[in-house]
Amino acid sequence: MAGTALELHPDRLLPADPGTRAIARDLYDRVRPLPLISPHGHIDPAVLLDNHPFPDPTTLLLTPDHYVTRLLHADGVELSALGVGQGELPEKASRQAWRLLCERWHVYQGTPVRYWLEAELAEIFGVTVAPSAQTADAIYDQVGAALADDAFRPRALFERFKISVVATTDDPCSDLAVHTALADDPAWPGRVIPTFRPDRYLDPGQPGWADAVAALGEAADIDTGAYTGYVAALEQRRRYFVAHGAVSADHSHLDARTDPLSPAEAARIYRAAVDDEAGTGETTAFRRHMLMEMARMSCEDGLVMTLHPGVRRNHHQPTFQRYGVDVGADIPVPVEFTDALRPLLERFGTHPGFHLVVFTVDETVWSRELAPMAAFYPCMYVGVPWWFLDAPDAIGRFRSAVTEIAGFSRSSGFVDDTRAFCSIPARHDMSRRVEAGFLARLVAEHRLGEDEAAAIAVDLVSAQPKAVFKL
Amino acid sequence: MAGTALELHPDRLLPADPGTRAIARDLYDRVRPLPLISPHGHIDPAVLLDNHPFPDPTTLLLTPDHYVTRLLHADGVELSALGVGQGELPEKASRQAWRLLCERWHVYQGTPVRYWLEAELAEIFGVTVAPSAQTADAIYDQVGAALADDAFRPRALFERFKISVVATTDDPCSDLAVHTALADDPAWPGRVIPTFRPDRYLDPGQPGWADAVAALGEAADIDTGAYTGYVAALEQRRRYFVAHGAVSADHSHLDARTDPLSPAEAARIYRAAVDDEAGTGETTAFRRHMLMEMARMSCEDGLVMTLHPGVRRNHHQPTFQRYGVDVGADIPVPVEFTDALRPLLERFGTHPGFHLVVFTVDETVWSRELAPMAAFYPCMYVGVPWWFLDAPDAIGRFRSAVTEIAGFSRSSGFVDDTRAFCSIPARHDMSRRVEAGFLARLVAEHRLGEDEAAAIAVDLVSAQPKAVFKL
Amino acid sequence: MAGTALELHPDRLLPADPGTRAIARDLYDRVRPLPLISPHGHIDPAVLLDNHPFPDPTTLLLTPDHYVTRLLHADGVELSALGVGQGELPEKASRQAWRLLCERWHVYQGTPVRYWLEAELAEIFGVTVAPSAQTADAIYDQVGAALADDAFRPRALFERFKISVVATTDDPCSDLAVHTALADDPAWPGRVIPTFRPDRYLDPGQPGWADAVAALGEAADIDTGAYTGYVAALEQRRRYFVAHGAVSADHSHLDARTDPLSPAEAARIYRAAVDDEAGTGETTAFRRHMLMEMARMSCEDGLVMTLHPGVRRNHHQPTFQRYGVDVGADIPVPVEFTDALRPLLERFGTHPGFHLVVFTVDETVWSRELAPMAAFYPCMYVGVPWWFLDAPDAIGRFRSAVTEIAGFSRSSGFVDDTRAFCSIPARHDMSRRVEAGFLARLVAEHRLGEDEAAAIAVDLVSAQPKAVFKL
């Protein structure tokens, strides 16, 4: 097939200055072969249980990944033309969507999406030409052919990717049967653990909440008609998750406030919400109270608490109505943590064993709020750059903003947070290269010894995520 | 004339690392000779129509440029001593103001103002010594002598600057006679287009609004006594601008909110405002509603919508009272876009052909709000750094913050936004150098091919601004 | 003693690029030997008056320095184990605390705290091994032995540090007897000046305010039962400080608002506050009014006004209740200056001789608010990075954000702001190295001449702080 060669330079993402690059290369070489730890993400465990071949390149790499689709949408492509919201794609539509991706390949220039996709195409599928209108079909055929090979089935890739543990994101009502089946499968050596993600059960202001808490009651076999039962049901489901291997509970509301209510007030609002008679102020107050309750439960059951606030979900209602959630139309908003988390930290900030990992897409809080808090509270860790900020320069800004205040030990390890299974190795690799570059600069500026930097580099991808996420 | 030599290094503003610099130099060489496209600015078209010689160095380079005067004011110089607010300057006052500039030349160290002024003096006027108390008079004489030469008349400079198109900023009531006369002048080959700038007609909270809408009615020959007439008059004036070559409408209010009112409510507030009986809440609501209306009209008449919000104008009232507007006393405030633009984007975000370009002087919104929105909405482009942020390091921060999220294709081309005619080439040149440096780093870090970088560099100064501004 | 060598590289903190480093080294060499000017800090003048030997390494370097203790606390060490809140430490506890510091030395990797401590150990005490569990006792012994030597008494170190002037922070009721005794001591050649820090007298919302203003009345010998007496007493105490060498008044409230009240309203709230009958809205309004009053007094008595707002003090109440203030549990909050300072700047922004220096731990305001204001108002200077931001990368971000807008002349000189006497030279040295690196980059990018950069580097540590702080 003709076209520009697709070649991954061995020094990609390393600093340009030759002296710094040499140090970075050495640091990177030490972490490159280490297994991947993925304590937060969104892959579907059934894919690993069933181990069916992936259907086609578009369904695997394009349609479900809003990092990929949103830039094509901005470039004028309808999401429907990319297969979004359409279930299984016929071959013709799949190939046509793939062509759209390749024709508009330039929209990814300078983005990590390009880095990930190139790495996936080249390193997993052996593609040797850059995507373009001319090469679209050939790449589609090459990747498609590979997918029919057993070596490209989910379990084979999982092993090839050297994933030592991966966390999924799960509904509190889930019976985690897939996780159980995987754990019980003697032919499956991997570790796939669930994550407790209770957002929709905690916010009575969201549509469907009343049904959700009713279902929660059924799942827990506890009557959730009143507040105490609701709390008990949440506690029960968390214990169920712990028993099935979960190590963390993940929370993503618009803000991070944790103002507690009195039990009586919480019970009153809960009752009103069940009866659909709670106002917006009340449901918001209840949701914030419940975030505090989640911290209390984490202190009791040991689940690491992770926060990802500050995103206006489904910013474009017409898109939401047509395509649903998670299609690239979520937009960050400013977020405040110092006062928002104060009630929680005053109560549980020094609780032994409690871990709170805070992620942000508002980078202004790194030096102003998150690093100062993580540099005082033993429970708190600053999450590495997430989502829009999971990118080389942004990771550099993160380390620059956080490290001088909180060092390296107060940051979480890398979190890939992805729905795109094949992007996992590339995402970890990108992070490892950029961290190596940051550390190399500190060495080159004589702020850190080279041995120290090597130990930190290794720590950030092994001991640190294990310790922070209790793996 | 004695003094330190004024020499512009050919590699100025390019990255220090030798390998990266070599790449940057090559990229810069490709864009250096390309014509200048200036889709937003504040030069006076009458200067080009009349083609009178510029009067003197101070009136040309110092007095009207608040970038220059504000730092002298901060250094203790009265604005009056710089000729601000005084009409035509006598020779003695003009020379004395020039001396103040040269004596205090050090206040510009490290600023783009120095870069621009040095480029203007050296490249346009052939000055070879740095400004200082010792060289002030000699430079004044040299520039003054040049201005008497026909080669330094406005049209000659316009041609020498290789400006392919320049947009002015115009009052909606303007008959655009100057633009028409220029366009009709067979001896004038340039393209000078108006921009529709309706701020003062949209905000009933500003002094003089009632008179303004009355004048608008006269200009449009439509009775603006009621809301419907007012809207029709605005539509009419926009069409008039379109017919006279305008491609964009520019908006600069304190915030960017776009909450629509019902037509009845809009009409009610309009009527109250005409009668001077509208409260602040009402006039603010009306102004925000009208920004949404401007978007609707842009969808209909095709004018690109540009936003420049977030500035507290005339921060120092004593200065405003003595010298009026645009004298360097405007100070940015935090600005929010995600929720502010949501109504507009929900309604028009995917409207075919609608273009919305958003500029900011609050750089926190680049990665948090603007890039994520531009990376989803087909209408939206992130404006390049503007005003206080139109500077080398800030442009670097902009590209770093925006590119990883939105690539290059979702940013506007360069906008000089200047009142200082002679600074136009230097401003474009600065941008081209810094963009070359940013791209060179991506190449040096193996994040972009050198051919790709060259294509992007050229695109950013030619195809991209033409496409974004429909030129 | 065994262990990794502790060696300070002569080029530490200088840029990695060899060409830029060579320039930076040359710039640094020019400022390295210059005396230290410390216009704002927290050392205890009695230490210099008494000139007693420092008691032990822990009491000198660890316990009182919340920069050091907070990261150990985050790492799981109780503050009590570090000697915090316990008065004089017995030898055993002191040595045990020191061991905790050395064992957990890795928590400081990448932080300026490590830079400062290493410099202190190596350059002041001649320690040649890095702190670790193995070397803790030996270092403790070595530093402890040194402290018994007269060459390590406070006055000897003051001289060795080449401190030309240091400002302390003092209560308005202080009789400044220590300062007077020092100034009158013929054997003491140093300059130690007080700073007027009236926070607790200005905010009736703080506990103990009524007692404070009563004490203020006694100190000033003016009845503070009514507002006019209170204002007169403050004016009197400021004059007293001026007479005793003070050059500045320092203010640190949660926000920076300066909204004036009418005298009658101020008097009414004052009276209510004395009677403990003022509401939160009233006490906040009064505090903001008093900040404006402080500016008025500064215009009259010449004290430089410094602001350090935007910190939520004592974020963790349990820690505050057990250990008191200034133990590392203060966390920044977002802060706004453009509108907050507008009343003050409209009234006094161009007042001859008035100096206002604004510090922030919210770095978003550098380019958005502080630099634009300092680039217009003659009174205003942007304070260099403070507290959490007094670190190499943050200083780089500061210069990058501020310089392009306001040049170098609108920034304060370096302020060490420290309670840790021995860290003063290392803090100034760090700043000098980083400033040299920033300037070197401008030179390498041909944005500044090398001679100019040298003059600026010298200016920033000598003429500029003297001029800004009227020293």
PDB file of N, CA and C in Angstrom, chain B residues 9 12-14 16-18 21 70-71 73-74 109-112 114 312 314-317 319 328-329 331-332 362-364 388 391-394 397, chain C residues 17 20 338-339 342 345-346 350 364 367-369 372-378 400-401 403-410 441 444-448 452 456:
ATOM      1  N   HIS B   9      18.307  40.278  15.431  1.00  0.00           N
ATOM      2  CA  HIS B   9      18.964  39.015  15.121  1.00  0.00           C
ATOM      3  C   HIS B   9      18.047  38.173  14.230  1.00  0.00           C
ATOM      4  N   ARG B  12      15.840  35.695  16.105  1.00  0.00           N
ATOM      5  CA  ARG B  12      15.145  36.150  17.314  1.00  0.00           C
ATOM      6  C   ARG B  12      13.812  35.408  17.504  1.00  0.00           C
ATOM      7  N   LEU B  13      13.530  35.090  18.728  1.00  0.00           N
ATOM      8  CA  LEU B  13      12.312  34.392  19.174  1.00  0.00           C
ATOM      9  C   LEU B  13      12.304  32.907  18.838  1.00  0.00           C
ATOM     10  N   LEU B  14      13.315  32.436  18.153  1.00  0.00           N
ATOM     11  CA  LEU B  14      13.350  30.992  17.884  1.00  0.00           C
ATOM     12  C   LEU B  14      13.939  30.263  19.098  1.00  0.00           C
ATOM     13  N   ALA B  16      16.028  28.126  21.836  1.00  0.00           N
ATOM     14  CA  ALA B  16      17.469  28.157  22.076  1.00  0.00           C
ATOM     15  C   ALA B  16      18.152  26.847  21.703  1.00  0.00           C
ATOM     16  N   ASP B  17      17.500  25.728  21.924  1.00  0.00           N
ATOM     17  CA  ASP B  17      18.138  24.433  21.608  1.00  0.00           C
ATOM     18  C   ASP B  17      18.526  24.391  20.128  1.00  0.00           C
ATOM     19  N   PRO B  18      19.809  24.139  19.833  1.00  0.00           N
ATOM     20  CA  PRO B  18      20.272  24.264  18.435  1.00  0.00           C
ATOM     21  C   PRO B  18      19.511  23.377  17.451  1.00  0.00           C
ATOM     22  N   ARG B  21      16.111  24.834  16.996  1.00  0.00           N
ATOM     23  CA  ARG B  21      16.192  26.098  16.270  1.00  0.00           C
ATOM     24  C   ARG B  21      16.357  25.879  14.772  1.00  0.00           C
ATOM     25  N   ARG B  70       0.821  52.699  28.339  1.00  0.00           N
ATOM     26  CA  ARG B  70       0.480  52.257  29.704  1.00  0.00           C
ATOM     27  C   ARG B  70       1.715  51.972  30.549  1.00  0.00           C
ATOM     28  N   LEU B  71       2.767  51.427  29.933  1.00  0.00           N
ATOM     29  CA  LEU B  71       3.959  51.133  30.741  1.00  0.00           C
ATOM     30  C   LEU B  71       4.706  52.410  31.121  1.00  0.00           C
ATOM     31  N   HIS B  73       3.063  55.192  31.724  1.00  0.00           N
ATOM     32  CA  HIS B  73       2.214  55.689  32.801  1.00  0.00           C
ATOM     33  C   HIS B  73       2.553  54.984  34.114  1.00  0.00           C
ATOM     34  N   ALA B  74       2.692  53.655  34.048  1.00  0.00           N
ATOM     35  CA  ALA B  74       3.063  52.911  35.258  1.00  0.00           C
ATOM     36  C   ALA B  74       4.402  53.374  35.794  1.00  0.00           C
ATOM     37  N   GLN B 109      11.721  46.137  28.405  1.00  0.00           N
ATOM     38  CA  GLN B 109      12.543  44.921  28.344  1.00  0.00           C
ATOM     39  C   GLN B 109      11.699  43.690  28.646  1.00  0.00           C
ATOM     40  N   GLY B 110      11.804  42.708  27.786  1.00  0.00           N
ATOM     41  CA  GLY B 110      11.057  41.470  27.998  1.00  0.00           C
ATOM     42  C   GLY B 110       9.621  41.503  27.520  1.00  0.00           C
ATOM     43  N   THR B 111       9.191  42.621  26.943  1.00  0.00           N
ATOM     44  CA  THR B 111       7.802  42.718  26.471  1.00  0.00           C
ATOM     45  C   THR B 111       7.742  42.669  24.941  1.00  0.00           C
ATOM     46  N   PRO B 112       6.593  42.266  24.410  1.00  0.00           N
ATOM     47  CA  PRO B 112       6.446  42.286  22.949  1.00  0.00           C
ATOM     48  C   PRO B 112       6.410  43.712  22.399  1.00  0.00           C
ATOM     49  N   ARG B 114       8.374  46.074  23.047  1.00  0.00           N
ATOM     50  CA  ARG B 114       9.742  46.354  22.621  1.00  0.00           C
ATOM     51  C   ARG B 114      10.052  45.658  21.297  1.00  0.00           C
ATOM     52  N   ARG B 312     -12.705  44.476  32.279  1.00  0.00           N
ATOM     53  CA  ARG B 312     -13.298  45.604  33.014  1.00  0.00           C
ATOM     54  C   ARG B 312     -12.763  46.873  32.362  1.00  0.00           C
ATOM     55  N   ASN B 314     -12.089  50.740  31.458  1.00  0.00           N
ATOM     56  CA  ASN B 314     -11.942  52.003  32.193  1.00  0.00           C
ATOM     57  C   ASN B 314     -11.925  51.775  33.698  1.00  0.00           C
ATOM     58  N   HIS B 315     -11.011  50.914  34.085  1.00  0.00           N
ATOM     59  CA  HIS B 315     -10.874  50.503  35.489  1.00  0.00           C
ATOM     60  C   HIS B 315     -10.612  51.710  36.389  1.00  0.00           C
ATOM     61  N   HIS B 316      -9.913  52.695  35.874  1.00  0.00           N
ATOM     62  CA  HIS B 316      -9.561  53.878  36.657  1.00  0.00           C
ATOM     63  C   HIS B 316     -10.395  55.062  36.171  1.00  0.00           C
ATOM     64  N   GLN B 317     -11.456  55.365  36.906  1.00  0.00           N
ATOM     65  CA  GLN B 317     -12.382  56.394  36.454  1.00  0.00           C
ATOM     66  C   GLN B 317     -11.728  57.761  36.253  1.00  0.00           C
ATOM     67  N   THR B 319      -8.892  58.497  35.116  1.00  0.00           N
ATOM     68  CA  THR B 319      -8.251  58.473  33.800  1.00  0.00           C
ATOM     69  C   THR B 319      -9.295  58.499  32.696  1.00  0.00           C
ATOM     70  N   GLY B 328      -5.307  52.260  27.996  1.00  0.00           N
ATOM     71  CA  GLY B 328      -4.468  51.338  28.751  1.00  0.00           C
ATOM     72  C   GLY B 328      -4.969  51.003  30.134  1.00  0.00           C
ATOM     73  N   ALA B 329      -6.163  51.483  30.480  1.00  0.00           N
ATOM     74  CA  ALA B 329      -6.691  51.252  31.832  1.00  0.00           C
ATOM     75  C   ALA B 329      -7.806  50.211  31.834  1.00  0.00           C
ATOM     76  N   ILE B 331      -8.737  46.336  32.408  1.00  0.00           N
ATOM     77  CA  ILE B 331      -8.115  45.223  33.144  1.00  0.00           C
ATOM     78  C   ILE B 331      -9.005  43.979  33.032  1.00  0.00           C
ATOM     79  N   PRO B 332      -8.405  42.831  32.713  1.00  0.00           N
ATOM     80  CA  PRO B 332      -9.200  41.600  32.573  1.00  0.00           C
ATOM     81  C   PRO B 332      -9.825  41.145  33.887  1.00  0.00           C
ATOM     82  N   ASP B 362      -8.236  35.690  29.670  1.00  0.00           N
ATOM     83  CA  ASP B 362      -8.165  34.831  30.861  1.00  0.00           C
ATOM     84  C   ASP B 362      -7.675  33.470  30.374  1.00  0.00           C
ATOM     85  N   GLU B 363      -6.375  33.245  30.476  1.00  0.00           N
ATOM     86  CA  GLU B 363      -5.821  32.061  29.833  1.00  0.00           C
ATOM     87  C   GLU B 363      -6.220  30.758  30.507  1.00  0.00           C
ATOM     88  N   THR B 364      -6.834  30.840  31.668  1.00  0.00           N
ATOM     89  CA  THR B 364      -7.259  29.594  32.322  1.00  0.00           C
ATOM     90  C   THR B 364      -8.320  28.858  31.508  1.00  0.00           C
ATOM     91  N   PHE B 388      -3.203  41.411  25.976  1.00  0.00           N
ATOM     92  CA  PHE B 388      -2.125  41.164  26.941  1.00  0.00           C
ATOM     93  C   PHE B 388      -1.393  39.852  26.660  1.00  0.00           C
ATOM     94  N   ALA B 391       1.904  37.658  22.853  1.00  0.00           N
ATOM     95  CA  ALA B 391       3.313  37.761  23.242  1.00  0.00           C
ATOM     96  C   ALA B 391       3.935  36.370  23.141  1.00  0.00           C
ATOM     97  N   PRO B 392       5.249  36.307  22.962  1.00  0.00           N
ATOM     98  CA  PRO B 392       5.864  35.013  22.640  1.00  0.00           C
ATOM     99  C   PRO B 392       5.571  33.884  23.621  1.00  0.00           C
ATOM    100  N   ASP B 393       5.849  34.083  24.893  1.00  0.00           N
ATOM    101  CA  ASP B 393       5.617  32.989  25.832  1.00  0.00           C
ATOM    102  C   ASP B 393       4.131  32.648  25.922  1.00  0.00           C
ATOM    103  N   ALA B 394       3.287  33.670  25.892  1.00  0.00           N
ATOM    104  CA  ALA B 394       1.842  33.420  26.000  1.00  0.00           C
ATOM    105  C   ALA B 394       1.340  32.639  24.788  1.00  0.00           C
ATOM    106  N   ARG B 397       2.188  29.157  25.464  1.00  0.00           N
ATOM    107  CA  ARG B 397       1.263  28.545  26.419  1.00  0.00           C
ATOM    108  C   ARG B 397      -0.076  28.215  25.742  1.00  0.00           C
TER     109      ARG B 397
ATOM    110  N   ASP C  17      19.914  23.376  28.490  1.00  0.00           N
ATOM    111  CA  ASP C  17      20.529  23.664  27.182  1.00  0.00           C
ATOM    112  C   ASP C  17      21.897  24.311  27.383  1.00  0.00           C
ATOM    113  N   THR C  20      22.303  28.112  26.666  1.00  0.00           N
ATOM    114  CA  THR C  20      21.573  28.934  27.629  1.00  0.00           C
ATOM    115  C   THR C  20      22.231  28.857  29.003  1.00  0.00           C
ATOM    116  N   THR C 338      -9.053  42.305  40.284  1.00  0.00           N
ATOM    117  CA  THR C 338      -9.428  43.413  39.392  1.00  0.00           C
ATOM    118  C   THR C 338     -10.552  44.260  39.987  1.00  0.00           C
ATOM    119  N   ASP C 339     -11.615  43.609  40.400  1.00  0.00           N
ATOM    120  CA  ASP C 339     -12.713  44.368  40.996  1.00  0.00           C
ATOM    121  C   ASP C 339     -12.440  44.664  42.477  1.00  0.00           C
ATOM    122  N   ARG C 342     -10.269  47.706  42.825  1.00  0.00           N
ATOM    123  CA  ARG C 342     -10.641  48.881  42.027  1.00  0.00           C
ATOM    124  C   ARG C 342     -10.923  50.117  42.884  1.00  0.00           C
ATOM    125  N   LEU C 345      -7.611  51.503  43.971  1.00  0.00           N
ATOM    126  CA  LEU C 345      -6.787  52.041  42.892  1.00  0.00           C
ATOM    127  C   LEU C 345      -7.417  53.289  42.287  1.00  0.00           C
ATOM    128  N   GLU C 346      -8.723  53.352  42.252  1.00  0.00           N
ATOM    129  CA  GLU C 346      -9.343  54.582  41.746  1.00  0.00           C
ATOM    130  C   GLU C 346      -9.004  55.755  42.649  1.00  0.00           C
ATOM    131  N   THR C 350      -2.783  56.537  41.663  1.00  0.00           N
ATOM    132  CA  THR C 350      -1.771  57.435  41.093  1.00  0.00           C
ATOM    133  C   THR C 350      -1.221  58.378  42.156  1.00  0.00           C
ATOM    134  N   THR C 364      -3.199  31.991  38.709  1.00  0.00           N
ATOM    135  CA  THR C 364      -4.012  32.398  37.552  1.00  0.00           C
ATOM    136  C   THR C 364      -4.111  33.919  37.429  1.00  0.00           C
ATOM    137  N   SER C 367      -1.131  36.715  34.935  1.00  0.00           N
ATOM    138  CA  SER C 367      -1.297  37.331  33.610  1.00  0.00           C
ATOM    139  C   SER C 367      -2.652  38.008  33.461  1.00  0.00           C
ATOM    140  N   ARG C 368      -3.631  37.511  34.197  1.00  0.00           N
ATOM    141  CA  ARG C 368      -4.985  38.038  34.000  1.00  0.00           C
ATOM    142  C   ARG C 368      -5.217  39.342  34.742  1.00  0.00           C
ATOM    143  N   GLU C 369      -4.669  39.489  35.922  1.00  0.00           N
ATOM    144  CA  GLU C 369      -5.048  40.647  36.734  1.00  0.00           C
ATOM    145  C   GLU C 369      -3.864  41.463  37.235  1.00  0.00           C
ATOM    146  N   PRO C 372      -1.512  43.138  34.303  1.00  0.00           N
ATOM    147  CA  PRO C 372      -2.181  44.280  33.644  1.00  0.00           C
ATOM    148  C   PRO C 372      -2.358  45.490  34.564  1.00  0.00           C
ATOM    149  N   MET C 373      -2.669  45.268  35.830  1.00  0.00           N
ATOM    150  CA  MET C 373      -2.818  46.412  36.737  1.00  0.00           C
ATOM    151  C   MET C 373      -1.473  47.080  37.004  1.00  0.00           C
ATOM    152  N   ALA C 374      -0.436  46.265  37.253  1.00  0.00           N
ATOM    153  CA  ALA C 374       0.884  46.846  37.527  1.00  0.00           C
ATOM    154  C   ALA C 374       1.452  47.533  36.295  1.00  0.00           C
ATOM    155  N   ALA C 375       0.954  47.160  35.123  1.00  0.00           N
ATOM    156  CA  ALA C 375       1.427  47.783  33.885  1.00  0.00           C
ATOM    157  C   ALA C 375       0.676  49.070  33.570  1.00  0.00           C
ATOM    158  N   PHE C 376      -0.211  49.473  34.463  1.00  0.00           N
ATOM    159  CA  PHE C 376      -0.874  50.768  34.293  1.00  0.00           C
ATOM    160  C   PHE C 376      -0.701  51.674  35.518  1.00  0.00           C
ATOM    161  N   TYR C 377      -0.917  51.095  36.706  1.00  0.00           N
ATOM    162  CA  TYR C 377      -0.910  51.917  37.921  1.00  0.00           C
ATOM    163  C   TYR C 377       0.508  52.138  38.444  1.00  0.00           C
ATOM    164  N   PRO C 378       0.916  53.403  38.600  1.00  0.00           N
ATOM    165  CA  PRO C 378       2.271  53.669  39.086  1.00  0.00           C
ATOM    166  C   PRO C 378       2.532  53.147  40.494  1.00  0.00           C
ATOM    167  N   SER C 400       7.419  34.346  33.178  1.00  0.00           N
ATOM    168  CA  SER C 400       6.833  34.193  31.857  1.00  0.00           C
ATOM    169  C   SER C 400       5.480  34.904  31.777  1.00  0.00           C
ATOM    170  N   ALA C 401       4.689  34.780  32.826  1.00  0.00           N
ATOM    171  CA  ALA C 401       3.331  35.343  32.804  1.00  0.00           C
ATOM    172  C   ALA C 401       3.333  36.856  32.980  1.00  0.00           C
ATOM    173  N   THR C 403       6.201  39.153  32.814  1.00  0.00           N
ATOM    174  CA  THR C 403       7.157  40.017  32.131  1.00  0.00           C
ATOM    175  C   THR C 403       6.629  40.527  30.794  1.00  0.00           C
ATOM    176  N   GLU C 404       5.967  39.659  30.038  1.00  0.00           N
ATOM    177  CA  GLU C 404       5.514  40.098  28.718  1.00  0.00           C
ATOM    178  C   GLU C 404       4.484  41.226  28.822  1.00  0.00           C
ATOM    179  N   ILE C 405       3.798  41.286  29.941  1.00  0.00           N
ATOM    180  CA  ILE C 405       2.781  42.324  30.139  1.00  0.00           C
ATOM    181  C   ILE C 405       3.350  43.543  30.855  1.00  0.00           C
ATOM    182  N   ALA C 406       4.188  43.304  31.847  1.00  0.00           N
ATOM    183  CA  ALA C 406       4.590  44.400  32.725  1.00  0.00           C
ATOM    184  C   ALA C 406       6.094  44.631  32.792  1.00  0.00           C
ATOM    185  N   GLY C 407       6.862  43.893  32.016  1.00  0.00           N
ATOM    186  CA  GLY C 407       8.319  44.061  32.074  1.00  0.00           C
ATOM    187  C   GLY C 407       8.885  43.617  33.412  1.00  0.00           C
ATOM    188  N   PHE C 408      10.113  44.037  33.684  1.00  0.00           N
ATOM    189  CA  PHE C 408      10.758  43.675  34.953  1.00  0.00           C
ATOM    190  C   PHE C 408      10.564  44.744  36.020  1.00  0.00           C
ATOM    191  N   SER C 409      10.338  45.961  35.582  1.00  0.00           N
ATOM    192  CA  SER C 409      10.346  47.069  36.539  1.00  0.00           C
ATOM    193  C   SER C 409       9.100  47.120  37.415  1.00  0.00           C
ATOM    194  N   ARG C 410       8.081  46.361  37.048  1.00  0.00           N
ATOM    195  CA  ARG C 410       6.834  46.398  37.834  1.00  0.00           C
ATOM    196  C   ARG C 410       6.727  45.224  38.794  1.00  0.00           C
ATOM    197  N   ARG C 441      17.460  32.645  28.961  1.00  0.00           N
ATOM    198  CA  ARG C 441      16.615  32.194  27.847  1.00  0.00           C
ATOM    199  C   ARG C 441      16.249  33.380  26.945  1.00  0.00           C
ATOM    200  N   ALA C 444      19.244  34.047  24.931  1.00  0.00           N
ATOM    201  CA  ALA C 444      19.468  32.998  23.926  1.00  0.00           C
ATOM    202  C   ALA C 444      18.458  33.096  22.787  1.00  0.00           C
ATOM    203  N   GLU C 445      17.271  33.595  23.105  1.00  0.00           N
ATOM    204  CA  GLU C 445      16.250  33.763  22.063  1.00  0.00           C
ATOM    205  C   GLU C 445      16.312  35.157  21.429  1.00  0.00           C
ATOM    206  N   HIS C 446      17.375  35.883  21.738  1.00  0.00           N
ATOM    207  CA  HIS C 446      17.606  37.205  21.147  1.00  0.00           C
ATOM    208  C   HIS C 446      16.455  38.158  21.428  1.00  0.00           C
ATOM    209  N   ARG C 447      15.938  38.050  22.646  1.00  0.00           N
ATOM    210  CA  ARG C 447      14.885  38.975  23.061  1.00  0.00           C
ATOM    211  C   ARG C 447      15.444  40.049  23.972  1.00  0.00           C
ATOM    212  N   LEU C 448      16.700  39.883  24.371  1.00  0.00           N
ATOM    213  CA  LEU C 448      17.319  40.799  25.315  1.00  0.00           C
ATOM    214  C   LEU C 448      18.825  40.703  25.074  1.00  0.00           C
ATOM    215  N   GLU C 452      22.110  43.922  28.908  1.00  0.00           N
ATOM    216  CA  GLU C 452      20.838  44.275  29.527  1.00  0.00           C
ATOM    217  C   GLU C 452      20.439  43.250  30.578  1.00  0.00           C
ATOM    218  N   ILE C 456      19.664  43.769  34.511  1.00  0.00           N
ATOM    219  CA  ILE C 456      18.381  43.402  35.123  1.00  0.00           C
ATOM    220  C   ILE C 456      18.607  42.445  36.294  1.00  0.00           C
TER     221      ILE C 456
END
